[in-house]
Coordinates of C-alpha atoms and ligand atoms in Angstrom, one line a residue:
M1 CA 0.0 0.0 0.0
S2 CA 1.4 3.4 -0.9
A3 CA 1.9 6.0 1.7
N4 CA -0.9 8.1 0.2
T5 CA -3.5 5.4 0.4
A6 CA -2.4 4.1 3.7
K7 CA -5.1 4.7 6.2
T8 CA -4.0 6.3 9.5
R9 CA -5.4 4.3 12.4
S10 CA -7.5 6.4 14.8
R11 CA -6.7 6.5 18.4
D12 CA -9.7 4.2 19.2
E13 CA -8.5 1.7 16.7
R14 CA -5.1 1.6 18.2
F15 CA -6.1 0.7 21.7
V16 CA -8.4 -2.2 21.4
Y17 CA -9.5 -3.9 24.6
Q18 CA -11.8 -6.8 24.7
D19 CA -15.0 -5.8 26.6
D20 CA -16.6 -8.3 29.0
D21 CA -19.8 -9.7 27.6
A22 CA -22.9 -8.0 28.7
I23 CA -25.0 -10.2 31.0
E24 CA -28.4 -10.7 29.5
K25 CA -29.7 -13.0 32.2
P26 CA -30.8 -10.9 35.2
F27 CA -30.7 -13.6 37.7
N28 CA -29.0 -16.9 38.0
W29 CA -30.0 -19.1 40.9
A30 CA -27.3 -21.6 40.2
Q31 CA -24.7 -18.9 40.6
L32 CA -26.3 -17.7 43.8
R33 CA -26.1 -21.2 45.2
R34 CA -22.5 -21.4 44.1
L35 CA -21.8 -18.1 45.9
Y36 CA -23.5 -19.5 49.0
T37 CA -20.9 -22.3 49.1
Y38 CA -18.4 -19.7 50.2
M39 CA -20.7 -18.7 53.1
H40 CA -21.4 -22.3 54.0
P41 CA -18.3 -22.8 56.2
Y42 CA -19.5 -19.9 58.3
R43 CA -23.1 -21.0 58.8
K44 CA -22.5 -21.7 62.5
Q45 CA -21.2 -18.1 63.0
L46 CA -24.1 -16.8 60.9
M47 CA -26.7 -18.4 63.2
P48 CA -26.4 -16.0 66.1
V49 CA -26.3 -13.1 63.6
I50 CA -29.6 -14.3 62.1
I51 CA -31.1 -14.7 65.6
M52 CA -30.1 -11.2 66.4
M53 CA -31.5 -10.0 63.2
V54 CA -34.9 -11.7 64.0
I55 CA -34.8 -10.2 67.5
G56 CA -34.1 -6.7 66.1
T57 CA -36.9 -7.0 63.6
L58 CA -39.4 -8.3 66.1
T59 CA -38.7 -5.5 68.6
K60 CA -39.1 -3.0 65.8
L61 CA -42.4 -4.5 64.9
T62 CA -43.6 -4.5 68.6
V63 CA -43.1 -0.8 69.3
P64 CA -46.1 0.5 67.3
I65 CA -48.4 -2.0 69.0
I66 CA -47.4 -0.7 72.5
M67 CA -47.8 2.8 71.2
G68 CA -51.4 2.1 69.9
L69 CA -52.3 0.3 73.2
V70 CA -51.0 3.3 75.2
I71 CA -53.1 5.7 73.1
D72 CA -56.2 3.6 73.3
N73 CA -56.0 2.5 76.9
I74 CA -53.9 5.0 78.9
L75 CA -54.1 8.3 77.1
N76 CA -57.8 7.9 76.4
A77 CA -60.1 10.7 77.8
E78 CA -63.1 8.3 77.9
K79 CA -61.2 5.9 80.1
G80 CA -59.9 8.7 82.4
F81 CA -56.4 9.0 81.0
G82 CA -55.1 6.0 83.0
D83 CA -52.6 6.4 85.8
F84 CA -49.1 7.6 85.6
G85 CA -47.6 4.4 86.9
T86 CA -49.0 2.4 84.0
L87 CA -47.8 5.0 81.5
A88 CA -44.3 5.0 83.1
L89 CA -44.3 1.2 82.8
A90 CA -45.3 1.3 79.1
G91 CA -42.6 4.0 78.6
A92 CA -40.0 1.7 80.3
G93 CA -41.1 -1.2 78.2
M94 CA -40.7 0.8 75.0
L95 CA -37.3 2.0 76.2
A96 CA -36.2 -1.6 76.9
L97 CA -37.4 -2.6 73.4
Y98 CA -35.3 0.2 71.8
V99 CA -32.2 -0.9 73.8
V100 CA -32.7 -4.5 72.7
Q101 CA -33.1 -3.3 69.1
W102 CA -29.9 -1.2 69.3
A103 CA -27.9 -4.0 70.9
S104 CA -29.0 -6.7 68.4
N105 CA -28.4 -4.3 65.5
T106 CA -24.9 -3.5 66.7
Y107 CA -24.1 -7.2 67.1
R108 CA -25.6 -8.0 63.7
I109 CA -23.7 -5.3 61.8
K110 CA -20.4 -6.1 63.5
Y111 CA -20.5 -9.8 62.9
T112 CA -22.0 -9.7 59.3
N113 CA -19.0 -7.5 58.5
I114 CA -16.5 -9.9 60.0
I115 CA -18.1 -13.0 58.3
G116 CA -18.4 -11.1 55.0
Q117 CA -14.7 -10.2 55.1
K118 CA -13.8 -13.8 55.8
V119 CA -15.9 -14.9 52.8
I120 CA -14.2 -12.4 50.5
Y121 CA -10.8 -13.4 51.8
D122 CA -11.6 -17.1 51.0
L123 CA -12.9 -16.2 47.6
R124 CA -9.9 -14.1 46.7
E125 CA -7.5 -16.8 47.9
H126 CA -9.4 -19.5 45.9
L127 CA -9.3 -17.4 42.8
F128 CA -5.6 -16.6 43.2
R129 CA -4.6 -20.2 44.0
H130 CA -6.5 -21.3 40.9
I131 CA -5.1 -18.7 38.4
Q132 CA -1.6 -19.6 39.6
K133 CA -2.3 -23.2 38.4
L134 CA -3.5 -22.1 34.9
S135 CA -1.3 -22.8 32.0
F136 CA 0.5 -20.4 29.7
R137 CA -2.2 -20.9 27.1
F138 CA -4.6 -19.1 29.4
Y139 CA -2.3 -16.1 29.8
D140 CA -1.5 -16.1 26.1
K141 CA -5.1 -15.1 25.4
R142 CA -5.5 -12.4 28.1
P143 CA -3.9 -9.1 28.9
A144 CA -2.6 -9.0 32.5
G145 CA -4.9 -6.1 33.2
S146 CA -8.0 -8.1 32.7
V147 CA -6.8 -10.9 35.0
L148 CA -5.9 -8.2 37.6
V149 CA -9.4 -6.7 37.4
R150 CA -11.1 -10.0 38.3
V151 CA -9.0 -10.5 41.4
T152 CA -9.4 -6.9 42.6
N153 CA -12.6 -5.2 41.2
D154 CA -14.8 -8.1 40.7
V155 CA -14.1 -9.6 44.1
N156 CA -14.6 -6.2 45.6
A157 CA -18.0 -5.9 43.9
L158 CA -19.0 -9.0 45.9
Q159 CA -17.9 -7.4 49.2
D160 CA -21.1 -5.4 49.8
L161 CA -23.2 -8.5 49.1
F162 CA -21.4 -10.6 51.6
T163 CA -20.7 -8.0 54.3
N164 CA -24.3 -6.9 54.7
G165 CA -26.3 -7.6 51.6
V166 CA -27.4 -11.2 52.4
V167 CA -28.4 -10.5 56.0
N168 CA -30.1 -7.2 55.1
L169 CA -32.0 -8.9 52.4
L170 CA -33.3 -11.4 54.8
M171 CA -34.1 -8.7 57.4
D172 CA -36.0 -6.6 54.9
C173 CA -38.0 -9.6 53.7
I174 CA -39.0 -10.5 57.3
Q175 CA -39.8 -6.9 58.1
L176 CA -42.0 -6.6 55.0
V177 CA -43.8 -9.8 55.5
G178 CA -44.3 -9.0 59.2
I179 CA -45.8 -5.6 58.5
V180 CA -48.2 -7.0 55.8
V181 CA -49.4 -9.7 58.2
I182 CA -49.8 -7.2 61.1
L183 CA -51.7 -4.7 59.0
L184 CA -54.1 -7.3 57.6
A185 CA -54.6 -8.7 61.1
L186 CA -55.3 -5.3 62.6
N187 CA -57.8 -4.3 59.9
V188 CA -58.1 -6.0 56.5
K189 CA -59.9 -3.2 54.7
L190 CA -57.5 -0.5 55.8
G191 CA -54.6 -2.8 55.3
L192 CA -55.6 -3.5 51.7
A193 CA -56.4 0.2 51.0
V194 CA -52.9 1.4 52.1
M195 CA -51.2 -1.3 50.1
I196 CA -53.1 -0.6 46.9
T197 CA -50.3 1.4 45.5
V198 CA -47.7 -1.4 45.8
P199 CA -48.6 -3.1 42.5
I200 CA -48.6 0.2 40.7
M201 CA -45.2 1.0 42.1
F202 CA -43.9 -2.4 41.1
I203 CA -45.0 -2.0 37.5
V204 CA -43.5 1.5 37.2
S205 CA -40.2 0.4 38.8
T206 CA -39.8 -2.8 36.7
S207 CA -38.9 -1.0 33.5
L208 CA -36.6 1.3 35.4
R209 CA -34.8 -1.6 37.1
K210 CA -34.0 -3.1 33.7
R211 CA -32.5 0.2 32.6
I212 CA -30.6 0.6 35.8
R213 CA -29.1 -2.9 35.4
F214 CA -27.8 -2.2 31.9
A215 CA -26.5 1.2 33.0
W216 CA -24.4 -0.3 35.8
Q217 CA -23.1 -3.0 33.4
D218 CA -22.0 -0.3 31.1
V219 CA -20.2 1.5 34.0
R220 CA -18.3 -1.7 34.8
M221 CA -17.3 -2.3 31.3
K222 CA -15.9 1.2 31.0
Q223 CA -14.0 0.8 34.3
S224 CA -12.6 -2.5 33.0
R225 CA -11.3 -0.8 29.9
I226 CA -9.7 2.0 32.0
N227 CA -7.9 -0.7 34.1
A228 CA -6.7 -2.6 31.1
H229 CA -5.3 0.6 29.6
L230 CA -3.8 1.7 32.8
N231 CA -2.0 -1.6 33.3
E232 CA -0.7 -1.5 29.7
S233 CA 0.4 2.1 30.0
I234 CA 2.3 1.6 33.2
Q235 CA 4.0 -1.6 31.9
G236 CA 4.9 0.2 28.6
M237 CA 5.8 3.6 30.2
K238 CA 9.4 3.4 28.9
V239 CA 8.2 2.9 25.3
T240 CA 5.6 5.6 25.6
Q241 CA 8.1 8.1 26.8
A242 CA 10.8 7.0 24.3
Y243 CA 8.4 7.5 21.4
V244 CA 7.0 10.7 23.0
Q245 CA 3.5 9.2 22.9
E246 CA 2.4 10.8 26.2
K247 CA 0.0 13.3 24.6
D248 CA -1.7 10.7 22.5
N249 CA -1.9 8.3 25.4
M250 CA -3.3 11.0 27.6
G251 CA -5.9 11.9 25.0
F252 CA -7.1 8.3 24.9
F253 CA -7.1 8.1 28.7
T254 CA -9.2 11.3 29.0
H255 CA -11.6 10.0 26.4
M256 CA -12.1 6.8 28.4
N257 CA -12.3 8.7 31.7
T258 CA -15.0 11.0 30.3
D259 CA -16.9 8.0 28.9
N260 CA -16.7 6.4 32.3
I261 CA -18.0 9.6 34.1
K262 CA -20.9 9.9 31.6
S263 CA -22.0 6.4 32.1
W264 CA -21.6 6.6 35.8
N265 CA -23.8 9.8 35.9
K266 CA -26.4 8.1 33.8
A267 CA -26.5 5.0 36.0
S268 CA -26.6 7.0 39.2
A269 CA -29.4 9.3 37.8
L270 CA -31.5 6.3 37.0
N271 CA -30.8 4.8 40.4
Q272 CA -31.9 8.1 42.1
A273 CA -35.1 8.0 40.1
F274 CA -36.0 5.0 42.1
G275 CA -36.2 6.9 45.4
P276 CA -38.8 9.5 44.2
I277 CA -41.1 6.7 42.9
I278 CA -41.1 5.1 46.3
E279 CA -41.6 8.5 48.0
V280 CA -44.6 9.4 45.8
T281 CA -46.1 5.9 46.4
A282 CA -45.5 6.3 50.1
A283 CA -47.2 9.7 50.1
I284 CA -50.2 8.4 48.3
G285 CA -50.4 5.5 50.7
T286 CA -50.3 7.9 53.7
C287 CA -53.0 10.1 52.2
I288 CA -55.2 7.0 51.7
L289 CA -54.4 5.9 55.3
F290 CA -55.5 9.2 56.9
W291 CA -58.5 9.8 54.6
Y292 CA -59.9 6.3 54.9
G293 CA -58.7 5.9 58.5
A294 CA -60.5 9.0 59.6
H295 CA -63.6 7.7 57.9
L296 CA -63.3 4.4 59.8
I297 CA -62.8 6.2 63.1
Q298 CA -65.9 8.3 62.5
S299 CA -67.9 5.1 61.9
D300 CA -66.2 3.6 65.0
A301 CA -64.7 0.8 63.0
I302 CA -61.2 1.5 64.3
T303 CA -59.7 3.4 67.2
V304 CA -57.3 6.3 67.1
G305 CA -54.6 4.0 68.6
L306 CA -55.0 1.6 65.6
L307 CA -54.6 4.5 63.2
V308 CA -51.4 5.5 64.9
M309 CA -50.2 1.9 64.7
F310 CA -51.0 1.9 61.0
A311 CA -49.2 5.2 60.5
N312 CA -46.1 3.7 62.2
Y313 CA -46.1 0.5 60.2
I314 CA -46.7 2.3 56.9
G315 CA -43.7 4.5 57.8
N316 CA -41.6 1.3 58.2
F317 CA -43.1 -0.4 55.2
W318 CA -41.5 1.7 52.4
E319 CA -38.0 1.7 53.9
P320 CA -37.4 -2.1 53.2
I321 CA -39.0 -1.8 49.7
N322 CA -36.6 1.0 48.9
R323 CA -33.7 -0.9 50.2
L324 CA -34.7 -4.1 48.4
G325 CA -34.8 -2.0 45.1
Q326 CA -31.3 -0.8 45.7
M327 CA -30.2 -4.3 46.7
Y328 CA -31.5 -5.6 43.5
S329 CA -29.0 -3.4 41.6
Q330 CA -26.3 -4.5 44.0
L331 CA -27.2 -8.1 43.4
L332 CA -27.1 -7.7 39.7
I333 CA -23.6 -6.1 39.9
A334 CA -22.6 -9.0 42.1
M335 CA -24.1 -11.5 39.6
A336 CA -22.1 -10.0 36.8
S337 CA -18.9 -10.0 38.8
S338 CA -19.4 -13.5 40.1
E339 CA -20.0 -14.8 36.6
R340 CA -16.6 -13.4 35.6
I341 CA -14.9 -14.8 38.7
F342 CA -16.4 -18.3 38.1
E343 CA -15.4 -18.2 34.5
F344 CA -11.8 -18.1 35.7
I345 CA -12.3 -20.6 38.4
D346 CA -13.9 -23.0 35.9
E347 CA -11.0 -22.7 33.5
E348 CA -9.0 -25.9 33.6
P349 CA -5.2 -25.9 33.3
T350 CA -4.5 -27.2 29.8
V351 CA -1.4 -28.7 31.2
G352 CA -3.0 -31.0 33.7
E353 CA -1.7 -33.6 36.1
A354 CA -2.8 -37.2 35.5
K355 CA -4.6 -38.8 38.5
T356 CA -1.9 -41.4 38.5
A357 CA 0.9 -38.8 38.4
R358 CA 3.8 -39.8 40.6
Q359 CA 6.7 -38.0 42.1
L360 CA 9.7 -37.6 39.7
P361 CA 12.5 -39.3 41.7
A362 CA 15.8 -37.4 42.1
I363 CA 17.0 -37.2 38.5
K364 CA 20.3 -37.8 36.9
G365 CA 19.6 -35.5 34.0
D366 CA 19.2 -37.5 30.8
V367 CA 16.7 -35.7 28.5
T368 CA 15.0 -37.0 25.3
F369 CA 12.8 -35.1 23.0
D370 CA 11.1 -37.9 21.0
N371 CA 9.7 -36.8 17.7
I372 CA 8.0 -33.7 19.0
V373 CA 5.3 -31.8 17.1
F374 CA 3.8 -28.7 18.7
E375 CA 1.6 -25.8 17.8
Y376 CA 0.5 -22.8 19.8
E377 CA -2.4 -22.1 17.3
K378 CA -4.1 -24.7 15.3
D379 CA -2.4 -25.6 12.0
R380 CA 0.6 -23.3 12.7
P381 CA 3.2 -25.8 13.9
A382 CA 6.1 -24.3 15.9
L383 CA 8.0 -27.6 16.1
K384 CA 7.7 -30.2 13.3
G385 CA 9.1 -33.5 14.5
V386 CA 12.1 -32.6 16.7
S387 CA 14.2 -35.4 18.3
I388 CA 17.0 -34.6 20.7
D389 CA 18.9 -37.0 22.9
V390 CA 20.9 -35.4 25.7
K391 CA 23.1 -37.3 28.2
A392 CA 23.2 -36.2 31.8
G393 CA 25.8 -33.4 32.3
Q394 CA 25.9 -32.3 28.7
S395 CA 25.5 -28.7 27.7
I396 CA 23.3 -28.0 24.7
A397 CA 23.1 -24.7 22.8
L398 CA 20.0 -24.0 20.9
V399 CA 20.6 -21.6 18.0
G400 CA 18.5 -20.4 15.0
H401 CA 16.8 -17.4 13.5
T402 CA 14.1 -15.6 15.5
G403 CA 10.9 -17.6 15.6
S404 CA 12.7 -20.9 14.8
G405 CA 11.3 -22.7 17.9
K406 CA 14.1 -22.4 20.5
S407 CA 11.9 -21.1 23.3
T408 CA 9.3 -23.6 22.4
I409 CA 11.7 -26.5 23.2
I410 CA 12.3 -25.0 26.6
N411 CA 8.6 -24.4 27.2
L412 CA 7.9 -28.1 26.5
L413 CA 10.8 -29.3 28.8
C414 CA 9.3 -27.3 31.7
R415 CA 5.8 -28.5 30.7
F416 CA 4.5 -25.0 30.3
Y417 CA 2.8 -26.6 27.3
D418 CA 2.3 -30.2 26.2
P419 CA 3.3 -31.5 22.8
V420 CA 0.6 -32.3 20.2
Q421 CA 2.7 -35.4 19.3
G422 CA 5.7 -37.1 20.7
R423 CA 7.1 -37.3 24.2
V424 CA 9.6 -35.5 26.4
L425 CA 11.5 -37.9 28.7
I426 CA 13.7 -37.3 31.7
D427 CA 15.8 -40.3 32.7
G428 CA 13.4 -42.3 30.5
I429 CA 10.3 -41.1 32.3
D430 CA 7.6 -39.3 30.3
I431 CA 7.2 -35.9 32.0
R432 CA 3.4 -36.2 31.7
D433 CA 3.4 -39.1 34.1
V434 CA 4.9 -37.1 37.0
T435 CA 3.6 -34.3 39.2
I436 CA 4.3 -30.8 37.8
E437 CA 5.9 -29.8 41.1
S438 CA 8.3 -32.6 41.3
L439 CA 9.3 -31.9 37.7
R440 CA 9.7 -28.1 37.9
S441 CA 11.5 -28.3 41.2
Q442 CA 14.3 -30.2 39.5
V443 CA 14.5 -28.0 36.5
G444 CA 16.1 -24.6 37.0
I445 CA 15.4 -21.7 34.6
V446 CA 17.2 -18.4 34.1
L447 CA 15.2 -16.2 31.8
Q448 CA 16.4 -13.5 29.4
D449 CA 14.3 -10.9 31.2
T450 CA 15.4 -11.7 34.7
F451 CA 12.5 -11.0 37.0
I452 CA 13.5 -9.3 40.2
F453 CA 10.9 -9.1 42.9
A454 CA 10.4 -6.1 45.2
G455 CA 12.5 -6.8 48.3
S456 CA 16.1 -7.2 49.3
I457 CA 18.9 -8.6 47.1
R458 CA 19.2 -11.4 49.7
D459 CA 15.5 -12.3 49.3
N460 CA 15.8 -12.3 45.6
I461 CA 18.5 -14.8 45.7
R462 CA 16.7 -16.8 48.3
Y463 CA 13.8 -17.3 45.9
G464 CA 15.8 -20.2 44.5
K465 CA 15.7 -22.1 47.8
L466 CA 13.4 -20.6 50.4
D467 CA 15.1 -22.2 53.4
A468 CA 18.6 -21.2 52.4
T469 CA 20.8 -19.8 55.1
D470 CA 22.4 -16.3 54.7
D471 CA 25.8 -18.2 54.4
E472 CA 24.5 -20.3 51.5
I473 CA 23.3 -17.2 49.8
V474 CA 26.6 -15.4 50.1
K475 CA 28.4 -18.6 48.9
A476 CA 26.2 -18.8 45.8
A477 CA 26.7 -15.1 45.0
Q478 CA 30.5 -15.6 45.4
A479 CA 30.5 -18.6 43.1
V480 CA 28.9 -16.7 40.3
H481 CA 30.9 -13.5 40.9
A482 CA 27.9 -11.5 42.0
H483 CA 29.2 -10.9 45.6
E484 CA 31.6 -8.1 44.5
F485 CA 28.9 -5.9 43.0
I486 CA 26.4 -6.7 45.8
M487 CA 29.0 -5.5 48.4
S488 CA 29.4 -2.3 46.5
L489 CA 25.7 -1.5 46.8
P490 CA 24.8 0.9 49.7
D491 CA 23.3 -1.8 52.0
G492 CA 25.0 -4.9 50.5
Y493 CA 22.7 -7.9 50.6
D494 CA 20.0 -5.9 52.3
T495 CA 19.8 -3.3 49.5
Q496 CA 16.1 -3.0 48.5
V497 CA 15.4 -3.4 44.9
E498 CA 12.1 -2.5 43.2
E499 CA 9.9 -4.8 41.2
R500 CA 11.6 -5.8 38.0
G501 CA 14.9 -4.6 39.5
N502 CA 15.1 -1.3 37.7
V503 CA 18.0 -0.1 39.9
L504 CA 20.2 -3.0 38.7
S505 CA 22.0 -3.2 35.4
M506 CA 21.2 -6.0 32.9
G507 CA 24.5 -7.8 33.7
Q508 CA 24.0 -7.5 37.4
R509 CA 20.4 -8.8 37.2
Q510 CA 21.8 -11.8 35.2
L511 CA 24.4 -12.5 37.8
L512 CA 21.7 -12.4 40.5
S513 CA 19.6 -14.8 38.6
F514 CA 22.6 -17.1 38.3
A515 CA 23.1 -17.0 42.1
R516 CA 19.4 -17.8 42.5
A517 CA 19.7 -20.8 40.1
L518 CA 22.9 -22.1 41.8
L519 CA 21.2 -22.0 45.1
A520 CA 18.2 -24.0 43.8
D521 CA 20.8 -26.5 42.6
P522 CA 18.8 -28.2 39.8
R523 CA 20.0 -31.2 37.8
I524 CA 18.7 -29.6 34.6
L525 CA 19.3 -26.0 33.9
I526 CA 17.8 -23.8 31.2
L527 CA 19.3 -20.5 30.3
D528 CA 17.7 -18.0 28.0
E529 CA 20.7 -15.8 27.3
A530 CA 20.4 -12.1 27.2
T531 CA 21.1 -10.6 23.7
A532 CA 22.0 -7.2 24.9
S533 CA 25.6 -6.4 24.5
I534 CA 27.4 -6.1 27.7
D535 CA 31.0 -4.9 28.3
T536 CA 33.8 -7.3 27.9
E537 CA 34.6 -7.4 31.6
T538 CA 31.0 -8.3 32.6
E539 CA 31.0 -10.8 29.7
L540 CA 34.1 -12.5 31.1
R541 CA 32.5 -12.5 34.6
I542 CA 29.4 -14.0 33.2
Q543 CA 31.4 -16.7 31.4
E544 CA 33.2 -17.5 34.6
A545 CA 29.9 -17.6 36.5
L546 CA 28.4 -19.9 33.8
K547 CA 31.2 -22.3 34.1
T548 CA 30.4 -22.7 37.8
L549 CA 26.7 -22.8 37.2
L550 CA 26.8 -25.4 34.5
S551 CA 29.3 -27.8 35.9
G552 CA 27.8 -31.3 36.5
R553 CA 24.4 -30.3 35.2
T554 CA 22.5 -31.0 32.0
S555 CA 22.0 -27.6 30.4
F556 CA 20.0 -26.1 27.6
M557 CA 21.0 -22.6 26.5
I558 CA 19.3 -20.4 24.0
A559 CA 22.6 -19.0 23.0
H560 CA 23.4 -15.8 21.3
R561 CA 27.0 -15.1 22.3
L562 CA 29.7 -16.9 20.5
S563 CA 31.6 -17.4 23.7
T564 CA 28.7 -19.4 25.1
I565 CA 28.0 -21.4 22.0
R566 CA 31.6 -22.3 21.4
H567 CA 31.9 -24.2 24.7
A568 CA 28.6 -26.2 24.3
D569 CA 29.0 -30.0 24.0
D570 CA 26.3 -30.0 21.3
I571 CA 24.8 -27.3 19.2
I572 CA 21.3 -27.7 17.8
V573 CA 20.5 -25.4 14.9
L574 CA 16.7 -24.9 14.4
D575 CA 15.0 -23.5 11.4
H576 CA 11.2 -23.1 11.1
G577 CA 10.6 -25.7 13.8
R578 CA 13.0 -28.3 12.5
I579 CA 16.5 -29.3 13.4
V580 CA 18.6 -28.5 10.4
E581 CA 22.1 -29.1 11.9
Q582 CA 23.6 -30.6 15.0
G583 CA 27.2 -31.0 16.2
N584 CA 29.9 -29.1 18.1
H585 CA 31.2 -25.7 17.1
E586 CA 34.1 -26.9 14.9
E587 CA 32.0 -29.6 13.2
L588 CA 29.3 -27.1 12.3
L589 CA 31.6 -24.5 11.1
A590 CA 33.2 -27.0 8.8
R591 CA 29.8 -27.8 7.2
K592 CA 29.5 -24.2 6.1
G593 CA 25.7 -24.4 6.5
V594 CA 23.1 -22.5 8.5
Y595 CA 25.3 -22.3 11.6
N596 CA 28.2 -21.0 9.7
G597 CA 25.9 -18.3 8.2
L598 CA 24.7 -17.3 11.6
I599 CA 28.2 -17.0 13.0
E600 CA 29.4 -15.0 10.0
A601 CA 26.4 -12.7 10.4
Q602 CA 27.4 -12.1 14.0
Y603 CA 31.0 -11.2 13.0
R604 CA 29.7 -8.9 10.3
F605 CA 28.0 -6.8 13.1
L606 CA 31.1 -6.7 15.3
Ligands
ATP701 N1 2.4 -17.8 22.9 C1 2.4 -18.0 21.6 N2 1.3 -18.0 20.9 C2 1.2 -18.2 19.6 N3 2.4 -18.4 18.8 C3 3.5 -18.4 19.5 C4 3.6 -18.2 20.9 N4 4.9 -18.2 21.2 C5 5.6 -18.4 20.1 N5 4.8 -18.5 19.0 C6 5.2 -18.8 17.6 O1 5.9 -20.0 17.6 C7 7.0 -19.9 16.8 C8 8.3 -20.3 17.5 O2 8.5 -19.4 18.5 P1 9.7 -19.4 19.6 O3 9.4 -18.4 20.6 O4 9.9 -20.8 20.0 O5 10.9 -18.9 18.7 P2 12.4 -18.6 19.2 O6 13.3 -19.3 18.2 O7 12.6 -18.8 20.6 O8 12.4 -17.0 18.8 P3 13.3 -15.8 19.5 O9 14.7 -16.1 19.2 O10 12.8 -14.6 18.7 O11 13.0 -15.8 20.9 C9 7.0 -18.5 16.2 O12 6.5 -18.6 14.9 C10 6.1 -17.7 17.1 O13 5.4 -16.8 16.4

């Protein structure tokens, strides 16, 4: 395409994030039952909370009855206004009821919060434990941001439901049913008259509720996109700054932020419309009560005290309805979040462990790749029939053009993926027949982009063997020549490094990862060599470190540096997923084939 006809991609086309699917089904009982399984372990602790909730609701429902009785029997002119002693007793009774109500409510709120937090804690732990087990294929398909959002935002969205939602829902239902029963028991006609507005309110609010549901879903989608973009922006900050893309990036962020505010305002306006509907219905109900009530008093069908009881109950009647309406939105948000959480929890690791999987015994280090075929995506093979036989203690260098399949071989040896065809054997045992833990704990890996965790240098080395003593850590660092630079840091081994180790140079990070691998002391070691050019002195130091690290182990190196390749026992040259040459440095040079070409190309750049 010529430059003139080339279409410039708009900002929106550049940043494409997969939106979560809109949830069409408003309610899913199976999902609710599944959510309950997280509360089930706390059912014993939940019992006293429910008892307190029932006590609180009953006392609340009793107060208006006492009030009505006081008006009819004590403060009644016809009955001579009763005596002060009875009035004081009634007052004390009411006070006692209020105290019981306060105490039970306090207990309920405190313990529902505690139980709710425990449930959320368990759910988050379960989710995290599970996603740690998921295979690389799962992460290949998803941006890190979207995984992060599920463990944070989606779990948080369930917090309200578990902390007070469930108990409040129960309480409101009991209160509502209690009031309806009492009103009808007191006077059926007046009871039905004041509740006549309920169906009307229900019809009006149903259509509104649907719109509220969609509006909140929209808000969540927009927030998810912001999170995904934020995550990507922070991870790619260096590239953004290097290419001076801050303005463009900011523009896109502002666009998303504005979108989010707009949808939030819309959802919250719809939510607020729910309140006035209830208020108007409540006002109509009250008008009916006093108009029809007065009429009934005049005809001596009811007493003043009964009207007061009615007025009190009606006052308490709309409150749970309003809360239940709001709770409905909350429940829908929770449904959408739980669906996303369960989607992850239901994801099975593609690299699974057979039920019969046994422990891989302490290995010697023989490795066989037996006619391996592998594809990341259907019909795009990355390895097309690769066979390699490695004797324990041998060092193997994997070389080849970019995309030739070097990393894929390593990925299969660690069982990050399983081959489509063929077998990988360690000491003659198919690695699919052993537990993943027993396999990976005996295979060490040093990646090109050495990951440094936030913490001290010491802790970063200790990652290779969590129970290593300080002395072992220093010895490992000395063996790979990292000790010297560590001691030159302000706090030596206690120097704090940030996530990804930004304060350390590339070479230093690599030496640290060597120390980490040496401490782990695996029989098989995999090294993905850094391509970045480092100064000759560091290069020499790394070569020395490598010698220590590799001695006595089977090693696979994705090698770029001539100095590393030259010393390998066997060099495997890959091209488009096939082994095209194999032998030692001298043999391969003599063949004047692909390897020779690669080496010559390297020299040309020097
Ligand atoms: N996660 C993945 N999903 C889909 N395809 C992939 C994935 N990883 C690698 N591939 C493809 O598989 C092929 C082999 O990739 P591999 O990473 O093994 O190459 P490599 O030789 O290690 O390359 P490099 O030297 O650039 O790291 C390439 O065509 C690549 O595009």
